[in-house]
Coordinates of C-alpha atoms and ligand atoms in Angstrom, one line a residue:
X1 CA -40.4 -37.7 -53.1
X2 CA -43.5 -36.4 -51.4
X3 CA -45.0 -34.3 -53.9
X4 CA -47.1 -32.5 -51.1
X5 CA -44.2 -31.8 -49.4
X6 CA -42.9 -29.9 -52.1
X7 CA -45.9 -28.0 -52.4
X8 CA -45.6 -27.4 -48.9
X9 CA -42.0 -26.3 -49.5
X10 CA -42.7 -23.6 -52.4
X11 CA -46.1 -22.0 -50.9
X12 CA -44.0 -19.0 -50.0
X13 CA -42.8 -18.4 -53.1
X14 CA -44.3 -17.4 -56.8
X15 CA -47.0 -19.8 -58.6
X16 CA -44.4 -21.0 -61.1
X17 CA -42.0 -22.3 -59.1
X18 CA -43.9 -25.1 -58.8
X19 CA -44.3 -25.9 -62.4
X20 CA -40.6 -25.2 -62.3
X21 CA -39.9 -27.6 -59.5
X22 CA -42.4 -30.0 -61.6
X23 CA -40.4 -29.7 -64.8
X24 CA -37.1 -30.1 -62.8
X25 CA -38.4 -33.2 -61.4
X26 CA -40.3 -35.0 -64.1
X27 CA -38.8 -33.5 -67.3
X28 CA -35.3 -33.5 -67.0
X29 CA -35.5 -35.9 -64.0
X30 CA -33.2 -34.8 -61.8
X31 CA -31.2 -36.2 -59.1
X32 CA -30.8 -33.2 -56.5
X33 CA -32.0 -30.0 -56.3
X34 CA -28.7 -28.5 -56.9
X35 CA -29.2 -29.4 -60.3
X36 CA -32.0 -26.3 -60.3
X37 CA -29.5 -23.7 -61.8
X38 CA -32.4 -21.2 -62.0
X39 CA -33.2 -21.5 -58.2
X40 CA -31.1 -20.0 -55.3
X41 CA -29.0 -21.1 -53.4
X42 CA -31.5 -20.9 -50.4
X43 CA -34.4 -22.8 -52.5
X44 CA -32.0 -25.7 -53.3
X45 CA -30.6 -26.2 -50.1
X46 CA -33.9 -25.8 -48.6
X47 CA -35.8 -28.5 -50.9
X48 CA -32.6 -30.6 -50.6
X49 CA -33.2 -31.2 -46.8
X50 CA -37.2 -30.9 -46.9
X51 CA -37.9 -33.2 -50.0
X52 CA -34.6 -35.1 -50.7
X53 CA -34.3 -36.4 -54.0
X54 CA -32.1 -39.6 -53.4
X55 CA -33.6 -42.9 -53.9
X56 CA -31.8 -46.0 -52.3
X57 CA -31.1 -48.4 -54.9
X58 CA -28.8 -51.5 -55.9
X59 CA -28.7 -52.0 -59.8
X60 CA -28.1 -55.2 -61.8
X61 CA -28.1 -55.4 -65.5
X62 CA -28.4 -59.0 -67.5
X63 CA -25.9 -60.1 -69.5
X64 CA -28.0 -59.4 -73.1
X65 CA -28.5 -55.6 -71.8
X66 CA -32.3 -56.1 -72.5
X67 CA -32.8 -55.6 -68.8
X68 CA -31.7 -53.8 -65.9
X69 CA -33.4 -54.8 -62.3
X70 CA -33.1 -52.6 -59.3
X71 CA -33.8 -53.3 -55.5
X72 CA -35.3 -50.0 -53.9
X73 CA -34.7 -50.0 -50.0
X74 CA -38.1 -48.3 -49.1
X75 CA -37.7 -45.9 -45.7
X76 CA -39.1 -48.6 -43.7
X77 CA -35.7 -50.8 -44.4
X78 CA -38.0 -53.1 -46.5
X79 CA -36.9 -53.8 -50.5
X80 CA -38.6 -54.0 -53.5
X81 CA -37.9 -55.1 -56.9
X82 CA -38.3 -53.1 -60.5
X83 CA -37.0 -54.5 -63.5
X84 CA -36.3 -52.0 -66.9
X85 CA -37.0 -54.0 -70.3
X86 CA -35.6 -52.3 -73.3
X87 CA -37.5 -53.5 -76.2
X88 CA -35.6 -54.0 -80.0
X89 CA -38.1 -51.1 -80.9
X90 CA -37.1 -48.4 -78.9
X91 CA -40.1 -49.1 -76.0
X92 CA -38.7 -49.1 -72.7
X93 CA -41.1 -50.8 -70.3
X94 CA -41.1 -50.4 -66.1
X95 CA -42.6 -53.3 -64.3
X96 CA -43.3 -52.0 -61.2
X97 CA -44.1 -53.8 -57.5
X98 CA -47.6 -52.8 -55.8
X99 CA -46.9 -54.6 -52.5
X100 CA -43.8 -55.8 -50.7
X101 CA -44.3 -59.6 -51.3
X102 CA -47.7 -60.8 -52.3
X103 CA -50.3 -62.6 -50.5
X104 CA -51.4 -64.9 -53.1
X105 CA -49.4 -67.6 -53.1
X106 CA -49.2 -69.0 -56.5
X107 CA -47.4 -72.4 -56.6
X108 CA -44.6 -71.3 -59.2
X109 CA -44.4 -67.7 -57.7
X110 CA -41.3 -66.7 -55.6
X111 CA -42.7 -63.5 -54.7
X112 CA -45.8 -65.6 -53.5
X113 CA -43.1 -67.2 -51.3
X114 CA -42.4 -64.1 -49.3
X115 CA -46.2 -63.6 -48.2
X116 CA -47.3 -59.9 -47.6
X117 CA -45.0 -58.1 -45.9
X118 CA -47.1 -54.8 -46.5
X119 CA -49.1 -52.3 -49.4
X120 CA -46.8 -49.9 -50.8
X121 CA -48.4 -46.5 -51.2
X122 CA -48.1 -44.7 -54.6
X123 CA -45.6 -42.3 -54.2
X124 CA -43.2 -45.6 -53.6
X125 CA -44.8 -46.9 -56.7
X126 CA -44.4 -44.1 -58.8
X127 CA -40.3 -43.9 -57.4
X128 CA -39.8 -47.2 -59.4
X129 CA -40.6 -45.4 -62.5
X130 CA -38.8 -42.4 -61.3
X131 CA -35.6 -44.4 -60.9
X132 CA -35.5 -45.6 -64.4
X133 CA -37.1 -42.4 -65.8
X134 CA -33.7 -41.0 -64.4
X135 CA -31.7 -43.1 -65.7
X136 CA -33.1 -43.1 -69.0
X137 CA -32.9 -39.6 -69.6
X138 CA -28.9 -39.9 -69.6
X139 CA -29.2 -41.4 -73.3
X140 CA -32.5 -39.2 -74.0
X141 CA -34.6 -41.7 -73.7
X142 CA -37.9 -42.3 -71.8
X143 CA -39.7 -44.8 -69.5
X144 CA -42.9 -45.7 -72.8
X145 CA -44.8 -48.0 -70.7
X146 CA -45.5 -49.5 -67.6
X147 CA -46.6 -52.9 -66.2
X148 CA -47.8 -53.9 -62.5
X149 CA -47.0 -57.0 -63.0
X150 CA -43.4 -56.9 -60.7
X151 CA -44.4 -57.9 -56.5
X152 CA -48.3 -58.3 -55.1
X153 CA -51.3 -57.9 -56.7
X154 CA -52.5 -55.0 -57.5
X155 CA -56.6 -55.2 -57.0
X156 CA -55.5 -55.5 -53.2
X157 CA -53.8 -52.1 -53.3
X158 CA -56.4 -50.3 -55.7
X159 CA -56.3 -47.0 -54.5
X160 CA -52.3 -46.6 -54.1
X161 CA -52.1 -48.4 -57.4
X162 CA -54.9 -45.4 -59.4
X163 CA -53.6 -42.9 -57.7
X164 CA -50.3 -44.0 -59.2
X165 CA -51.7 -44.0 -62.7
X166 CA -53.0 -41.3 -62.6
X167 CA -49.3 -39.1 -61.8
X168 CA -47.7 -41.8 -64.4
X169 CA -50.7 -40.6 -67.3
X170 CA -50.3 -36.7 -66.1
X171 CA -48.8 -34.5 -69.0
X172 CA -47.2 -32.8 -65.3
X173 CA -45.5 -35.8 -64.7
X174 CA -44.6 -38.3 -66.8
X175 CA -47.1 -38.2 -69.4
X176 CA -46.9 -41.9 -70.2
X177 CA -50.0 -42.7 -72.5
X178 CA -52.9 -44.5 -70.6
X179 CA -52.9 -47.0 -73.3
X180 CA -49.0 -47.8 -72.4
X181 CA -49.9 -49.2 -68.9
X182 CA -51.1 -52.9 -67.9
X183 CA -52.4 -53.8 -64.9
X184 CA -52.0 -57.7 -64.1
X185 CA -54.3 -59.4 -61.5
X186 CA -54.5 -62.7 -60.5
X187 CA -58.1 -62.6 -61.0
X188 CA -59.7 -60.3 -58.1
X189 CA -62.8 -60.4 -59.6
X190 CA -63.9 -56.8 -57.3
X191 CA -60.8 -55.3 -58.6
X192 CA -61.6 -55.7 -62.5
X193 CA -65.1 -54.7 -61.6
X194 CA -64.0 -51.5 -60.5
X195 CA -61.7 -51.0 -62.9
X196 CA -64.3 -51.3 -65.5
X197 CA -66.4 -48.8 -64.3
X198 CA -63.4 -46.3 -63.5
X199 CA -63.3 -45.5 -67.3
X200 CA -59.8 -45.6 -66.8
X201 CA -58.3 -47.1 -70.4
X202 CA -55.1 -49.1 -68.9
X203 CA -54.9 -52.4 -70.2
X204 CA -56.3 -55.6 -68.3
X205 CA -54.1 -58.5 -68.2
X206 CA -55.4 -61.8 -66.4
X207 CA -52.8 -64.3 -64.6
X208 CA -54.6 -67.4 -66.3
X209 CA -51.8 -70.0 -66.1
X210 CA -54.7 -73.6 -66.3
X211 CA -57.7 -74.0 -68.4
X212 CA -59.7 -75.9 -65.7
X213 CA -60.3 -75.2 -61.7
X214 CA -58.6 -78.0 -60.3
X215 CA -55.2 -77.3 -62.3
X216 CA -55.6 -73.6 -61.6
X217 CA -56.6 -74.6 -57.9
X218 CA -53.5 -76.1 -57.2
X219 CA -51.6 -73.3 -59.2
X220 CA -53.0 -70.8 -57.6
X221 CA -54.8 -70.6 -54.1
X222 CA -56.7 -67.6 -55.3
X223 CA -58.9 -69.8 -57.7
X224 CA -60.8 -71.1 -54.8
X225 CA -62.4 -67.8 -54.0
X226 CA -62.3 -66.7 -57.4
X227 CA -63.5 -69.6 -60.1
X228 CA -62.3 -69.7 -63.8
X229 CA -65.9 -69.3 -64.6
X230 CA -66.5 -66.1 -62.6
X231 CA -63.5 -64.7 -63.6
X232 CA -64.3 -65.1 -67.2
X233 CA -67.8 -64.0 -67.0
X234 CA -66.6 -60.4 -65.1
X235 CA -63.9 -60.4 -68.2
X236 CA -66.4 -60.7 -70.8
X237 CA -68.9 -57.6 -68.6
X238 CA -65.5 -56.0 -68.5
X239 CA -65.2 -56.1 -72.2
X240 CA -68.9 -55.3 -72.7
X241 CA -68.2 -52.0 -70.8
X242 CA -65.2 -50.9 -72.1
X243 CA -65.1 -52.7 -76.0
X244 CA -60.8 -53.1 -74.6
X245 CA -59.0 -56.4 -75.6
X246 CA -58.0 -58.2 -72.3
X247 CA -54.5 -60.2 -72.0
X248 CA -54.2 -64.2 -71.0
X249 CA -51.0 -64.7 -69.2
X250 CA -50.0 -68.6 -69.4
X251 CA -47.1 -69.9 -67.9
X252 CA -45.9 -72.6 -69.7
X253 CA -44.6 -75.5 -66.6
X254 CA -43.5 -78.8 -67.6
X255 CA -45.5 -81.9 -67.0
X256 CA -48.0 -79.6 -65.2
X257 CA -50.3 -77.5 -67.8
X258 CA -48.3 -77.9 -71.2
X259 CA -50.0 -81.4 -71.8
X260 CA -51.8 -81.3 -75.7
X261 CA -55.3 -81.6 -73.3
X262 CA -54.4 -78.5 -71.7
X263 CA -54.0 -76.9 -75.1
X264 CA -57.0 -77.8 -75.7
X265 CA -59.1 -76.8 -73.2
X266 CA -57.3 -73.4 -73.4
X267 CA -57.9 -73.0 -76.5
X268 CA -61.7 -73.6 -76.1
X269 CA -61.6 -70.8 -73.3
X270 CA -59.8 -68.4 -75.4
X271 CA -62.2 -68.4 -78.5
X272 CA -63.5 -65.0 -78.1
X273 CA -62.5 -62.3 -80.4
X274 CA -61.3 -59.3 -77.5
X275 CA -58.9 -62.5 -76.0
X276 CA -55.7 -62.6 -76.4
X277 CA -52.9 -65.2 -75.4
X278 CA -49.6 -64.5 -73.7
X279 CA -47.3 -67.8 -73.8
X280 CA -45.0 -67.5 -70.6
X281 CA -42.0 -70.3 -70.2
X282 CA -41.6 -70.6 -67.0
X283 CA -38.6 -69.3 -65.2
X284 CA -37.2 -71.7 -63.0
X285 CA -36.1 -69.9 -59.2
X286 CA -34.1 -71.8 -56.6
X287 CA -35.8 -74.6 -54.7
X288 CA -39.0 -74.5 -57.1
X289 CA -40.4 -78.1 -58.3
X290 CA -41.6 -77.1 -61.2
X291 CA -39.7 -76.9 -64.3
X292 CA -40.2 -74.9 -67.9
X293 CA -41.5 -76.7 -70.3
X294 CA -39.3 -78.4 -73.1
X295 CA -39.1 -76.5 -76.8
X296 CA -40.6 -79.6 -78.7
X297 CA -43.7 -79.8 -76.3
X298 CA -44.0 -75.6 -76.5
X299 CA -44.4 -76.4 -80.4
X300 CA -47.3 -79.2 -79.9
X301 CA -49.1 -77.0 -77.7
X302 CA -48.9 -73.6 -80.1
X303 CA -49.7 -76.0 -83.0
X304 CA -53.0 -76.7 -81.3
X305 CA -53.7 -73.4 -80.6
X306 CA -52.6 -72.3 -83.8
X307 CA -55.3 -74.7 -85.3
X308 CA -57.9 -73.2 -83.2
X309 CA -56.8 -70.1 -84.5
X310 CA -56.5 -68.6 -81.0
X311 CA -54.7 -65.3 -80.5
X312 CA -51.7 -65.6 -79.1
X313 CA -47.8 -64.6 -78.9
X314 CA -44.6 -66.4 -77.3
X315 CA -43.5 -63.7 -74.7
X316 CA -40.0 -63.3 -75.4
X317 CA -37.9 -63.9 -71.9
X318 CA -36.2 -60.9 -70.3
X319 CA -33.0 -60.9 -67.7
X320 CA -33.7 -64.5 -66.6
X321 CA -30.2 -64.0 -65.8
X322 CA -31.0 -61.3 -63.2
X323 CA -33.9 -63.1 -62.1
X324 CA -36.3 -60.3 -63.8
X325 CA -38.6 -62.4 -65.8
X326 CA -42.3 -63.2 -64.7
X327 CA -42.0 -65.4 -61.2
X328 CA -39.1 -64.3 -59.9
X329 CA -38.7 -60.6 -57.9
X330 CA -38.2 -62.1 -54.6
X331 CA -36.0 -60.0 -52.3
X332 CA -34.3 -62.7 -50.1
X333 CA -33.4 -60.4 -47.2
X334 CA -37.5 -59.7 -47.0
X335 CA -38.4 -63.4 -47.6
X336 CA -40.6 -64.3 -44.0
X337 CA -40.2 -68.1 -42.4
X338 CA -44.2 -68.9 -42.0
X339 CA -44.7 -72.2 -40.3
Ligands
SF4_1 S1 -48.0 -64.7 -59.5 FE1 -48.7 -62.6 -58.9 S2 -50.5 -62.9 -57.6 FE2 -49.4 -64.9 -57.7 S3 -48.1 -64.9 -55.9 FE3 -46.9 -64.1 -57.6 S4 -47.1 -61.9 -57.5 FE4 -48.7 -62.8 -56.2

Protein backbone atom coordinates (compact mmCIF):
# COMPACT_ATOMS: atom_id res chain seq x y z
CA UNK A 1 0.00 0.00 0.00
CA UNK A 2 1.42 3.26 -1.19
CA UNK A 3 1.26 5.31 1.73
CA UNK A 4 1.53 8.50 -0.45
CA UNK A 5 -1.19 7.51 -2.28
CA UNK A 6 -3.31 7.45 0.55
CA UNK A 7 -2.32 10.82 1.45
CA UNK A 8 -3.07 11.77 -1.96
CA UNK A 9 -6.47 10.02 -1.57
CA UNK A 10 -7.57 11.92 1.86
CA UNK A 11 -6.17 15.61 0.91
CA UNK A 12 -9.80 16.59 0.32
CA UNK A 13 -10.96 15.63 3.34
CA UNK A 14 -10.39 16.62 7.31
CA UNK A 15 -6.71 16.33 8.99
CA UNK A 16 -7.77 13.34 10.99
CA UNK A 17 -8.81 11.17 8.60
CA UNK A 18 -5.47 10.40 7.95
CA UNK A 19 -4.57 9.41 11.43
CA UNK A 20 -7.77 7.54 11.13
CA UNK A 21 -6.85 5.88 7.84
CA UNK A 22 -3.31 5.35 9.75
CA UNK A 23 -4.82 3.63 12.77
CA UNK A 24 -7.14 1.50 10.45
CA UNK A 25 -4.17 0.34 8.69
CA UNK A 26 -1.47 -0.14 11.25
CA UNK A 27 -3.44 -0.65 14.45
CA UNK A 28 -6.09 -2.96 13.81
CA UNK A 29 -4.43 -3.95 10.53
CA UNK A 30 -7.00 -4.28 8.31
CA UNK A 31 -7.63 -6.05 5.26
CA UNK A 32 -10.05 -3.67 3.11
CA UNK A 33 -11.30 -0.48 3.56
CA UNK A 34 -14.70 -1.67 4.05
CA UNK A 35 -13.61 -2.65 7.32
CA UNK A 36 -13.58 1.40 8.06
CA UNK A 37 -17.07 1.40 9.76
CA UNK A 38 -16.59 5.08 10.62
CA UNK A 39 -15.94 6.17 6.97
CA UNK A 40 -18.63 6.42 4.16
CA UNK A 41 -19.55 4.57 1.86
CA UNK A 42 -17.88 6.88 -0.82
CA UNK A 43 -14.34 7.02 1.21
CA UNK A 44 -14.20 3.21 1.27
CA UNK A 45 -15.08 2.51 -2.04
CA UNK A 46 -12.91 5.28 -3.09
CA UNK A 47 -9.60 4.06 -1.13
CA UNK A 48 -10.62 0.56 -2.05
CA UNK A 49 -9.91 1.17 -5.86
CA UNK A 50 -7.06 4.00 -5.35
CA UNK A 51 -4.92 2.22 -2.53
CA UNK A 52 -6.20 -1.49 -2.51
CA UNK A 53 -5.33 -3.27 0.52
CA UNK A 54 -4.93 -6.87 -0.79
CA UNK A 55 -1.62 -8.43 -0.71
CA UNK A 56 -0.96 -11.55 -2.98
CA UNK A 57 0.18 -14.34 -0.92
CA UNK A 58 0.55 -18.25 -0.62
CA UNK A 59 0.97 -19.43 3.10
CA UNK A 60 2.68 -22.51 4.44
CA UNK A 61 2.93 -23.35 8.03
CA UNK A 62 5.68 -26.16 9.44
CA UNK A 63 4.58 -29.05 11.00
CA UNK A 64 5.82 -27.75 14.81
CA UNK A 65 3.62 -24.43 14.19
CA UNK A 66 6.82 -22.42 15.19
CA UNK A 67 6.72 -21.07 11.70
CA UNK A 68 4.65 -19.90 9.06
CA UNK A 69 6.47 -18.85 5.50
CA UNK A 70 4.61 -16.88 2.90
CA UNK A 71 5.52 -16.23 -0.83
CA UNK A 72 4.34 -12.52 -1.78
CA UNK A 73 3.82 -12.21 -5.59
CA UNK A 74 5.18 -8.52 -5.86
CA UNK A 75 3.12 -6.42 -8.84
CA UNK A 76 5.91 -7.09 -11.13
CA UNK A 77 4.90 -11.07 -11.15
CA UNK A 78 8.17 -11.61 -9.23
CA UNK A 79 7.98 -13.59 -5.50
CA UNK A 80 9.51 -13.22 -2.46
CA UNK A 81 9.78 -15.07 0.60
CA UNK A 82 8.89 -14.00 4.49
CA UNK A 83 8.98 -16.46 7.15
CA UNK A 84 6.90 -15.80 10.75
CA UNK A 85 8.83 -17.43 13.83
CA UNK A 86 6.82 -17.65 16.99
CA UNK A 87 9.12 -17.82 19.79
CA UNK A 88 8.14 -20.11 23.23
CA UNK A 89 8.14 -16.57 24.89
CA UNK A 90 5.56 -14.85 23.20
CA UNK A 91 8.13 -12.89 20.55
CA UNK A 92 6.97 -13.21 17.17
CA UNK A 93 9.80 -12.33 14.79
CA UNK A 94 9.38 -11.25 10.70
CA UNK A 95 12.35 -12.15 8.66
CA UNK A 96 11.97 -10.08 5.88
CA UNK A 97 13.55 -10.21 2.08
CA UNK A 98 15.44 -6.87 0.92
CA UNK A 99 16.08 -8.04 -2.72
CA UNK A 100 14.47 -10.65 -4.96
CA UNK A 101 17.38 -13.10 -4.99
CA UNK A 102 20.75 -11.99 -3.88
CA UNK A 103 23.81 -11.30 -5.67
CA UNK A 104 26.28 -12.70 -3.40
CA UNK A 105 26.51 -16.00 -4.00
CA UNK A 106 27.46 -17.82 -0.96
CA UNK A 107 28.36 -21.44 -1.60
CA UNK A 108 25.60 -23.04 0.85
CA UNK A 109 22.98 -20.22 -0.02
CA UNK A 110 19.96 -21.17 -2.17
CA UNK A 111 18.90 -17.72 -2.48
CA UNK A 112 22.55 -16.96 -3.64
CA UNK A 113 21.47 -19.46 -6.37
CA UNK A 114 18.87 -17.34 -7.86
CA UNK A 115 21.29 -14.28 -8.47
CA UNK A 116 19.70 -10.71 -8.35
CA UNK A 117 16.73 -10.58 -9.95
CA UNK A 118 16.14 -6.92 -8.67
CA UNK A 119 16.05 -4.30 -5.15
CA UNK A 120 12.80 -4.35 -3.64
CA UNK A 121 11.75 -0.88 -2.54
CA UNK A 122 10.48 -0.36 1.12
CA UNK A 123 6.97 -0.23 0.78
CA UNK A 124 7.39 -4.08 -0.56
CA UNK A 125 9.52 -4.53 2.48
CA UNK A 126 7.46 -3.13 4.99
CA UNK A 127 4.18 -5.48 3.14
CA UNK A 128 6.05 -8.53 4.53
CA UNK A 129 5.59 -7.26 7.97
CA UNK A 130 2.23 -6.07 7.15
CA UNK A 131 1.12 -9.47 6.04
CA UNK A 132 2.00 -11.17 9.25
CA UNK A 133 1.05 -8.03 11.35
CA UNK A 134 -2.44 -8.98 9.88
CA UNK A 135 -2.46 -12.03 10.66
CA UNK A 136 -1.32 -11.82 14.03
CA UNK A 137 -3.75 -9.40 15.09
CA UNK A 138 -6.58 -12.33 14.65
CA UNK A 139 -5.19 -13.85 18.06
CA UNK A 140 -4.21 -10.21 19.47
CA UNK A 141 -0.97 -10.63 18.97
CA UNK A 142 1.87 -8.50 17.33
CA UNK A 143 4.73 -8.74 14.89
CA UNK A 144 7.90 -7.96 18.26
CA UNK A 145 10.74 -7.99 16.03
CA UNK A 146 12.16 -8.06 12.75
CA UNK A 147 15.16 -9.50 10.97
CA UNK A 148 16.60 -8.80 7.33
CA UNK A 149 18.10 -11.73 7.24
CA UNK A 150 15.24 -13.54 4.55
CA UNK A 151 16.52 -12.83 0.39
CA UNK A 152 19.60 -10.33 -0.60
CA UNK A 153 21.69 -8.30 1.31
CA UNK A 154 20.65 -5.58 2.71
CA UNK A 155 23.89 -2.89 2.54
CA UNK A 156 23.12 -3.16 -1.38
CA UNK A 157 19.62 -1.85 -0.83
CA UNK A 158 20.44 0.80 2.04
CA UNK A 159 18.13 3.30 1.40
CA UNK A 160 14.80 1.09 0.72
CA UNK A 161 15.99 -0.97 3.64
CA UNK A 162 16.21 2.63 6.34
CA UNK A 163 13.53 3.95 4.91
CA UNK A 164 11.78 0.70 5.94
CA UNK A 165 12.94 0.94 9.46
CA UNK A 166 12.20 3.83 10.02
CA UNK A 167 7.92 3.17 9.16
CA UNK A 168 8.65 -0.38 11.12
CA UNK A 169 10.17 1.92 14.47
CA UNK A 170 7.19 4.74 13.86
CA UNK A 171 4.73 4.86 16.90
CA UNK A 172 2.32 5.70 13.47
CA UNK A 173 2.97 2.59 12.18
CA UNK A 174 4.01 -0.26 13.72
CA UNK A 175 5.89 0.91 16.57
CA UNK A 176 8.23 -2.02 16.69
CA UNK A 177 11.22 -1.04 19.17
CA UNK A 178 14.51 -0.10 17.28
CA UNK A 179 16.24 -2.43 19.50
CA UNK A 180 13.81 -5.37 18.17
CA UNK A 181 15.25 -5.19 14.54
CA UNK A 182 18.58 -6.91 13.12
CA UNK A 183 20.11 -6.16 10.16
CA UNK A 184 22.36 -9.14 8.68
CA UNK A 185 25.10 -8.32 6.06
CA UNK A 186 27.37 -10.43 4.51
CA UNK A 187 30.03 -8.11 5.43
CA UNK A 188 29.58 -4.83 3.06
CA UNK A 189 32.03 -3.13 4.86
CA UNK A 190 30.43 0.62 3.33
CA UNK A 191 27.13 -0.57 4.52
CA UNK A 192 28.18 -1.05 8.38
CA UNK A 193 30.09 2.17 7.97
CA UNK A 194 27.12 3.95 7.35
CA UNK A 195 25.08 2.37 9.54
CA UNK A 196 27.36 3.32 12.26
CA UNK A 197 27.19 6.83 11.72
CA UNK A 198 23.29 6.82 11.09
CA UNK A 199 22.82 6.69 14.87
CA UNK A 200 20.27 4.37 14.05
CA UNK A 201 20.28 1.55 17.20
CA UNK A 202 19.11 -1.72 15.09
CA UNK A 203 21.17 -4.50 15.77
CA UNK A 204 24.25 -5.56 13.50
CA UNK A 205 24.52 -9.08 12.75
CA UNK A 206 27.66 -10.28 10.57
CA UNK A 207 27.36 -13.52 8.19
CA UNK A 208 30.81 -14.91 9.45
CA UNK A 209 30.38 -18.56 8.58
CA UNK A 210 34.89 -19.38 8.47
CA UNK A 211 37.56 -18.14 10.73
CA UNK A 212 40.19 -17.67 8.06
CA UNK A 213 40.03 -16.01 4.30
CA UNK A 214 40.61 -18.94 2.25
CA UNK A 215 37.61 -21.03 3.96
CA UNK A 216 35.49 -17.91 3.91
CA UNK A 217 36.75 -17.27 0.28
CA UNK A 218 35.38 -20.27 -0.93
CA UNK A 219 32.20 -19.89 1.28
CA UNK A 220 31.51 -16.80 0.27
CA UNK A 221 32.58 -14.82 -3.03
CA UNK A 222 32.08 -11.67 -1.19
CA UNK A 223 35.27 -12.28 1.11
CA UNK A 224 37.46 -11.45 -1.79
CA UNK A 225 36.50 -7.79 -1.85
CA UNK A 226 35.79 -7.68 1.62
CA UNK A 227 38.64 -9.55 3.96
CA UNK A 228 37.95 -11.04 7.40
CA UNK A 229 40.42 -8.53 8.67
CA UNK A 230 38.70 -5.50 7.19
CA UNK A 231 35.56 -6.62 8.17
CA UNK A 232 36.51 -7.09 11.70
CA UNK A 233 38.41 -3.88 12.05
CA UNK A 234 35.09 -1.75 10.68
CA UNK A 235 33.15 -4.04 13.44
CA UNK A 236 35.33 -3.08 16.16
CA UNK A 237 35.10 1.16 14.78
CA UNK A 238 31.40 0.16 14.59
CA UNK A 239 31.49 -0.83 18.21
CA UNK A 240 33.72 2.08 19.18
CA UNK A 241 30.97 4.41 17.75
CA UNK A 242 28.04 3.01 18.94
CA UNK A 243 29.29 0.90 22.43
CA UNK A 244 26.25 -1.98 20.54
CA UNK A 245 27.14 -5.70 20.83
CA UNK A 246 27.45 -7.11 17.26
CA UNK A 247 26.15 -10.76 16.29
CA UNK A 248 28.52 -13.67 14.60
CA UNK A 249 26.38 -15.87 12.46
CA UNK A 250 28.23 -19.35 11.84
CA UNK A 251 26.84 -21.99 9.87
CA UNK A 252 27.79 -25.02 11.09
CA UNK A 253 28.65 -27.51 7.42
CA UNK A 254 30.02 -30.82 7.76
CA UNK A 255 33.53 -31.61 6.88
CA UNK A 256 33.87 -27.91 5.80
CA UNK A 257 34.34 -25.41 8.86
CA UNK A 258 33.12 -27.65 11.91
CA UNK A 259 36.74 -29.19 12.14
CA UNK A 260 38.21 -28.74 16.11
CA UNK A 261 40.95 -26.17 14.09
CA UNK A 262 38.22 -24.19 12.92
CA UNK A 263 36.96 -23.92 16.46
CA UNK A 264 39.81 -22.76 17.26
CA UNK A 265 40.61 -20.17 15.12
CA UNK A 266 36.99 -18.87 15.70
CA UNK A 267 37.29 -18.74 18.93
CA UNK A 268 40.54 -16.58 18.82
CA UNK A 269 38.48 -14.16 16.44
CA UNK A 270 35.64 -13.96 18.77
CA UNK A 271 37.54 -13.02 22.01
CA UNK A 272 36.21 -9.56 22.35
CA UNK A 273 33.79 -8.71 24.98
CA UNK A 274 30.79 -6.68 22.48
CA UNK A 275 31.12 -10.35 20.21
CA UNK A 276 28.79 -12.57 20.31
CA UNK A 277 28.34 -16.10 18.61
CA UNK A 278 25.33 -17.48 16.77
CA UNK A 279 25.85 -21.36 16.10
CA UNK A 280 23.81 -22.12 12.73
CA UNK A 281 23.39 -26.08 11.63
CA UNK A 282 23.22 -25.94 8.38
CA UNK A 283 19.99 -26.61 6.56
CA UNK A 284 20.43 -28.86 3.86
CA UNK A 285 18.29 -27.56 0.26
CA UNK A 286 17.94 -29.77 -2.78
CA UNK A 287 21.02 -30.31 -4.97
CA UNK A 288 23.43 -28.59 -2.27
CA UNK A 289 26.94 -30.61 -1.56
CA UNK A 290 27.24 -29.58 1.64
CA UNK A 291 25.82 -31.31 4.53
CA UNK A 292 25.00 -30.12 8.46
CA UNK A 293 27.30 -31.08 10.64
CA UNK A 294 26.80 -34.28 12.89
CA UNK A 295 25.57 -33.76 16.73
CA UNK A 296 28.77 -35.35 18.29
CA UNK A 297 31.18 -33.04 16.17
CA UNK A 298 28.64 -29.82 17.13
CA UNK A 299 29.58 -30.79 20.83
CA UNK A 300 33.57 -30.90 20.17
CA UNK A 301 33.40 -27.75 18.58
CA UNK A 302 31.08 -25.82 21.44
CA UNK A 303 33.39 -27.52 23.96
CA UNK A 304 36.25 -25.63 22.51
CA UNK A 305 34.58 -22.54 22.42
CA UNK A 306 33.15 -23.05 25.72
CA UNK A 307 36.82 -23.37 26.96
CA UNK A 308 37.64 -20.20 25.50
CA UNK A 309 34.83 -18.91 27.10
CA UNK A 310 33.47 -17.30 23.88
CA UNK A 311 29.94 -15.95 23.74
CA UNK A 312 27.84 -17.93 22.09
CA UNK A 313 24.23 -19.70 21.63
CA UNK A 314 23.03 -22.80 19.48
CA UNK A 315 20.29 -21.13 17.25
CA UNK A 316 17.44 -23.13 17.62
CA UNK A 317 16.15 -24.38 13.89
CA UNK A 318 12.79 -22.97 12.66
CA UNK A 319 10.35 -24.54 9.78
CA UNK A 320 13.17 -26.58 8.18
CA UNK A 321 10.23 -28.34 7.17
CA UNK A 322 8.99 -25.39 5.14
CA UNK A 323 12.28 -24.54 4.03
CA UNK A 324 12.23 -21.26 6.39
CA UNK A 325 15.52 -21.67 8.25
CA UNK A 326 18.73 -19.63 7.37
CA UNK A 327 19.84 -20.78 3.61
CA UNK A 328 16.90 -21.67 2.16
CA UNK A 329 14.08 -18.78 0.75
CA UNK A 330 14.59 -19.55 -2.76
CA UNK A 331 11.45 -19.13 -4.92
CA UNK A 332 11.94 -21.78 -7.62
CA UNK A 333 9.60 -20.14 -10.23
CA UNK A 334 12.22 -16.89 -9.89
CA UNK A 335 15.36 -19.08 -9.82
CA UNK A 336 17.48 -17.64 -13.26
CA UNK A 337 19.58 -20.36 -15.48
CA UNK A 338 23.17 -18.29 -15.67
CA UNK A 339 25.61 -20.04 -17.81
S1 LIG B 1 23.82 -15.95 2.58
FE1 LIG B 1 22.89 -13.90 2.44
S2 LIG B 1 24.44 -12.71 1.29
FE2 LIG B 1 24.94 -14.88 0.93
S3 LIG B 1 23.86 -15.40 -0.99
FE3 LIG B 1 22.50 -15.94 0.73
S4 LIG B 1 21.17 -14.16 0.99
FE4 LIG B 1 22.95 -13.50 -0.21
Amino acid sequence: MNLEKLEEALKDQPKFRLKEARDFLYIKFIENWNEATSFSKDLREKLNKECPLEIKAELLISKSKDSVKTKITLKDGLEIETVLMRHIDGRNTVCVSCQVGCPMNCAFCATGKMGLLRNLDYLEIIEQVLFFARLLVKEKQRVTNVTFMGMGEPFLNYDNVFKAIEILNNKDYFNISIRSISVSTCGVIEGIEKLADSGLQVNLAISLHAPNDKLRGELMPINKKYSLEKVLSTVDKYIGKTKRKVMFEYILIKDVNDSIDCAKELAGLMKKKLYFLNLIVFNPVAGSKFQPSEKKQIEEFKKILKKEKINFVQRYKFGQDIKAACGQFVTESNIVIHR
